[in-house]
CSV table of C-alpha atoms and ligand atoms in Angstrom, one decimal:
chain,number,residue,atom,x,y,z
A,188,MET,CA,-4.9,8.2,18.8
A,189,LYS,CA,-2.5,8.2,15.9
A,190,LYS,CA,-3.9,8.6,12.4
A,191,ILE,CA,-3.1,6.9,9.2
A,192,VAL,CA,-4.3,7.4,5.6
A,193,VAL,CA,-4.3,4.5,3.2
A,194,PHE,CA,-3.8,4.9,-0.6
A,195,ALA,CA,-5.1,2.1,-2.9
A,196,SER,CA,-6.1,1.7,-6.6
A,197,GLY,CA,-7.7,-1.7,-6.8
A,198,SER,CA,-9.1,-4.5,-4.8
A,199,GLY,CA,-8.1,-3.2,-1.4
A,200,SER,CA,-7.7,-6.5,0.5
A,201,ASN,CA,-4.7,-5.0,2.4
A,202,PHE,CA,-6.7,-1.9,3.2
A,203,GLN,CA,-9.5,-4.0,4.6
A,204,THR,CA,-7.2,-6.1,6.8
A,205,ILE,CA,-5.5,-2.9,8.1
A,206,VAL,CA,-8.9,-1.5,9.0
A,207,GLU,CA,-10.0,-4.8,10.6
A,208,LYS,CA,-6.9,-5.3,12.6
A,209,LEU,CA,-5.9,-1.7,13.6
A,210,HIS,CA,-8.8,0.8,13.3
A,211,GLN,CA,-9.9,2.2,16.6
A,212,LYS,CA,-7.4,-0.1,18.3
A,213,GLU,CA,-3.9,0.9,17.3
A,214,CYS,CA,-4.8,3.9,15.3
A,215,GLU,CA,-7.6,5.7,13.4
A,216,VAL,CA,-7.7,4.9,9.7
A,217,ALA,CA,-8.8,8.4,8.8
A,218,LEU,CA,-9.1,8.2,5.0
A,219,LEU,CA,-8.8,6.0,1.9
A,220,VAL,CA,-7.3,7.9,-1.0
A,221,CYS,CA,-8.1,6.2,-4.4
A,222,ASP,CA,-7.1,7.2,-7.9
A,223,GLN,CA,-9.6,4.8,-9.6
A,224,PRO,CA,-13.2,5.8,-9.4
A,225,GLY,CA,-15.0,2.4,-9.4
A,226,ALA,CA,-12.3,0.4,-7.7
A,227,TYR,CA,-13.4,-2.3,-5.3
A,228,CYS,CA,-11.5,-0.8,-2.4
A,229,LEU,CA,-14.1,2.0,-2.4
A,230,GLU,CA,-16.9,-0.6,-1.8
A,231,ARG,CA,-14.8,-2.0,1.0
A,232,ALA,CA,-14.4,1.5,2.5
A,233,LYS,CA,-18.2,2.0,2.4
A,234,HIS,CA,-18.8,-1.2,4.3
A,235,LEU,CA,-16.1,-0.4,6.8
A,236,SER,CA,-17.4,3.2,7.2
A,237,ILE,CA,-14.0,4.7,6.3
A,238,PRO,CA,-14.2,8.1,4.5
A,239,THR,CA,-12.8,8.2,1.0
A,240,PHE,CA,-11.2,10.8,-1.3
A,241,THR,CA,-11.4,9.7,-4.9
A,242,PHE,CA,-9.9,11.6,-7.8
A,243,ASN,CA,-9.4,10.9,-11.5
A,244,PRO,CA,-5.8,11.7,-12.5
A,245,LYS,CA,-7.0,12.4,-16.1
A,246,SER,CA,-8.8,15.4,-14.8
A,247,TYR,CA,-5.6,17.1,-13.8
A,248,GLU,CA,-2.8,18.5,-16.0
A,249,THR,CA,0.1,17.2,-13.9
A,250,LYS,CA,0.9,14.9,-11.0
A,251,ALA,CA,1.7,18.0,-8.9
A,252,ASP,CA,-1.9,19.2,-9.5
A,253,PHE,CA,-3.6,16.1,-8.1
A,254,GLU,CA,-1.1,15.7,-5.4
A,255,LYS,CA,-1.8,19.2,-4.2
A,256,GLU,CA,-5.5,18.2,-3.9
A,257,ILE,CA,-4.5,15.1,-1.9
A,258,CYS,CA,-2.3,17.4,0.3
A,259,LYS,CA,-5.3,19.6,1.0
A,260,GLN,CA,-7.2,16.5,2.3
A,261,LEU,CA,-4.3,15.4,4.3
A,262,GLU,CA,-3.7,18.8,5.9
A,263,ILE,CA,-7.1,18.4,7.6
A,264,ILE,CA,-6.1,15.0,9.1
A,265,HIS,CA,-2.4,15.4,9.9
A,266,PRO,CA,-1.6,11.7,9.4
A,267,ASP,CA,1.2,10.1,11.3
A,268,LEU,CA,1.7,7.6,8.5
A,269,ILE,CA,0.7,7.3,4.9
A,270,VAL,CA,0.2,3.6,3.9
A,271,LEU,CA,0.3,2.7,0.2
A,272,ALA,CA,-1.5,-0.6,-0.3
A,273,GLY,CA,-1.7,-1.4,-4.0
A,274,TYR,CA,-1.6,2.3,-5.1
A,275,MET,CA,-0.4,1.9,-8.6
A,276,ARG,CA,1.3,5.2,-9.1
A,277,LEU,CA,4.7,6.7,-8.3
A,278,ILE,CA,4.5,9.3,-5.5
A,279,GLY,CA,5.7,12.6,-6.8
A,280,GLU,CA,7.7,15.5,-5.3
A,281,THR,CA,4.7,17.3,-3.8
A,282,LEU,CA,3.7,14.4,-1.5
A,283,LEU,CA,7.3,13.3,-0.9
A,284,GLU,CA,8.3,16.7,0.3
A,285,ALA,CA,5.3,17.2,2.5
A,286,TYR,CA,5.5,13.7,4.1
A,287,GLU,CA,9.1,12.8,4.0
A,288,GLY,CA,9.9,9.6,5.9
A,289,LYS,CA,6.2,9.0,6.6
A,290,ILE,CA,5.1,7.1,3.5
A,291,ILE,CA,5.4,3.3,3.4
A,292,ASN,CA,4.5,0.7,0.8
A,293,ILE,CA,4.2,-3.1,0.6
A,294,HIS,CA,5.6,-4.9,-2.4
A,295,PRO,CA,4.9,-8.6,-3.3
A,296,ALA,CA,8.5,-9.7,-3.7
A,297,LEU,CA,11.7,-9.7,-1.7
A,298,LEU,CA,13.2,-6.4,-2.7
A,299,PRO,CA,15.6,-5.3,-4.1
A,300,ALA,CA,14.8,-8.2,-6.4
A,301,PHE,CA,11.7,-7.9,-8.7
A,302,PRO,CA,10.6,-4.3,-8.2
A,303,GLY,CA,7.8,-2.9,-10.4
A,304,ARG,CA,4.3,-3.8,-11.4
A,305,ASP,CA,4.5,-7.6,-11.6
A,306,GLY,CA,6.8,-8.7,-8.8
A,307,ILE,CA,5.2,-12.1,-8.4
A,308,GLY,CA,5.2,-12.9,-12.1
A,309,ASP,CA,8.8,-11.7,-12.5
A,310,ALA,CA,10.0,-13.8,-9.6
A,311,LEU,CA,8.2,-16.9,-10.9
A,312,LYS,CA,9.7,-16.3,-14.4
A,313,TYR,CA,13.1,-16.1,-12.8
A,314,GLY,CA,12.4,-19.4,-11.1
A,315,VAL,CA,13.0,-18.4,-7.5
A,316,LYS,CA,12.4,-21.0,-4.8
A,317,VAL,CA,11.9,-18.5,-1.9
A,318,MET,CA,9.3,-15.9,-2.3
A,319,GLY,CA,8.0,-13.1,0.0
A,320,VAL,CA,6.9,-9.6,0.6
A,321,THR,CA,8.7,-6.3,1.6
A,322,VAL,CA,7.5,-3.3,3.5
A,323,HIS,CA,9.6,-0.3,2.7
A,324,TYR,CA,9.8,3.5,2.9
A,325,VAL,CA,8.8,5.3,-0.2
A,326,ASP,CA,11.2,7.5,-2.1
A,327,ALA,CA,11.2,8.8,-5.7
A,328,GLY,CA,12.2,5.5,-7.3
A,329,ILE,CA,10.2,2.4,-8.1
A,330,ASP,CA,10.3,0.3,-4.9
A,331,THR,CA,13.7,1.6,-4.0
A,332,GLY,CA,13.2,3.0,-0.5
A,333,LYS,CA,14.8,1.7,2.7
A,334,ILE,CA,13.5,-1.7,3.7
A,335,ILE,CA,11.6,-1.9,7.0
A,336,ASP,CA,10.7,-5.6,7.1
A,337,GLN,CA,10.2,-8.7,5.0
A,338,ALA,CA,8.6,-12.1,5.3
A,339,CYS,CA,9.1,-15.1,3.1
A,340,PHE,CA,8.2,-18.7,2.3
A,341,LYS,CA,9.6,-21.6,0.3
A,342,ARG,CA,7.4,-22.4,-2.7
A,343,THR,CA,6.7,-26.0,-3.7
A,344,GLU,CA,7.2,-27.2,-7.3
A,345,ASN,CA,3.6,-27.6,-8.3
A,346,GLU,CA,2.0,-24.5,-6.9
A,347,THR,CA,0.2,-22.4,-9.5
A,348,LYS,CA,0.6,-18.6,-9.9
A,349,GLU,CA,-2.9,-18.2,-8.3
A,350,GLU,CA,-2.0,-20.3,-5.3
A,351,ILE,CA,1.2,-18.3,-4.9
A,352,GLU,CA,-0.7,-15.0,-5.1
A,353,THR,CA,-3.0,-16.3,-2.4
A,354,ARG,CA,0.0,-17.1,-0.1
A,355,ILE,CA,1.6,-13.7,-0.9
A,356,HIS,CA,-1.6,-11.9,0.0
A,357,ALA,CA,-2.0,-13.9,3.3
A,358,LEU,CA,1.6,-13.0,4.2
A,359,GLU,CA,1.0,-9.3,3.4
A,360,HIS,CA,-2.1,-9.4,5.6
A,361,GLU,CA,0.0,-10.6,8.5
A,362,LEU,CA,3.0,-8.4,8.0
A,363,TYR,CA,1.7,-5.0,7.0
A,364,PRO,CA,-0.6,-4.4,10.1
A,365,GLN,CA,2.2,-5.6,12.4
A,366,VAL,CA,4.7,-3.2,10.8
A,367,ILE,CA,2.3,-0.3,10.8
A,368,ALA,CA,1.5,-0.8,14.5
A,369,LYS,CA,5.2,-1.0,15.4
A,370,LEU,CA,6.0,2.2,13.4
A,371,LEU,CA,3.2,4.0,15.1
A,372,LYS,CA,4.5,3.0,18.6
A,373,ALA,CA,8.1,4.0,17.8
B,117,GRF,C1,-0.5,-6.3,-3.1
B,117,GRF,O1,0.0,-7.5,-3.6
B,117,GRF,C2,0.7,-5.3,-2.8
B,117,GRF,O2,1.8,-6.0,-2.5
B,117,GRF,C3,0.8,-4.6,-4.1
B,117,GRF,O3,-0.4,-4.5,-4.7
B,117,GRF,C4,-1.3,-5.5,-4.2
B,117,GRF,C5,-2.5,-4.9,-3.6
B,117,GRF,O4,-3.5,-5.9,-3.3
B,117,GRF,N1,1.5,-3.3,-3.9
B,117,GRF,P1,-4.8,-5.4,-2.6
B,117,GRF,O5,-5.5,-4.3,-3.4
B,117,GRF,O6,-4.5,-4.9,-1.2
B,117,GRF,O7,-5.7,-6.7,-2.6
């Protein structure tokens, strides 16, 4: 069975959905990598019985140093795909070189519009009428890698930011597992 490793920094709702929809069916979710000790995704991993590797970036001098540690963990697993799901950190050269073309991310906006930390807020400020999510390959830039797939919806005038966030998350939970399963089959 193919193996994936998920990277997350926060709540981990995408991580949980990926495990629930794909683990032991389409692939093995072999590890959760987390850069935030105390993040809720680690609780989810515990309940889902997925092994975790947590590190504190502040304990390392450079990004290359902590990415080397991550690589050591990944070398044991040999993942077919690395899935970023709310990992709030740019991937550095060390990981990019070791896993070129094998790292994907989900972004809560229709790239190339609204990259960066607050894709939903930026899209709303701009006043867009159609919103959506993008799955893309990861390169050295901020949400600049080749687009793999997108999904969208038309927002209604009176929807609050919270309601939109809920819709975006629901869309992510549909799209991301589908894309992962498809990539693993290719
Ligand atoms: C998602 O909206 C994703 O698009 C973005 O970070 C968020 C993570 O949410 N990259 P969660 O931690 O999976 O709930």
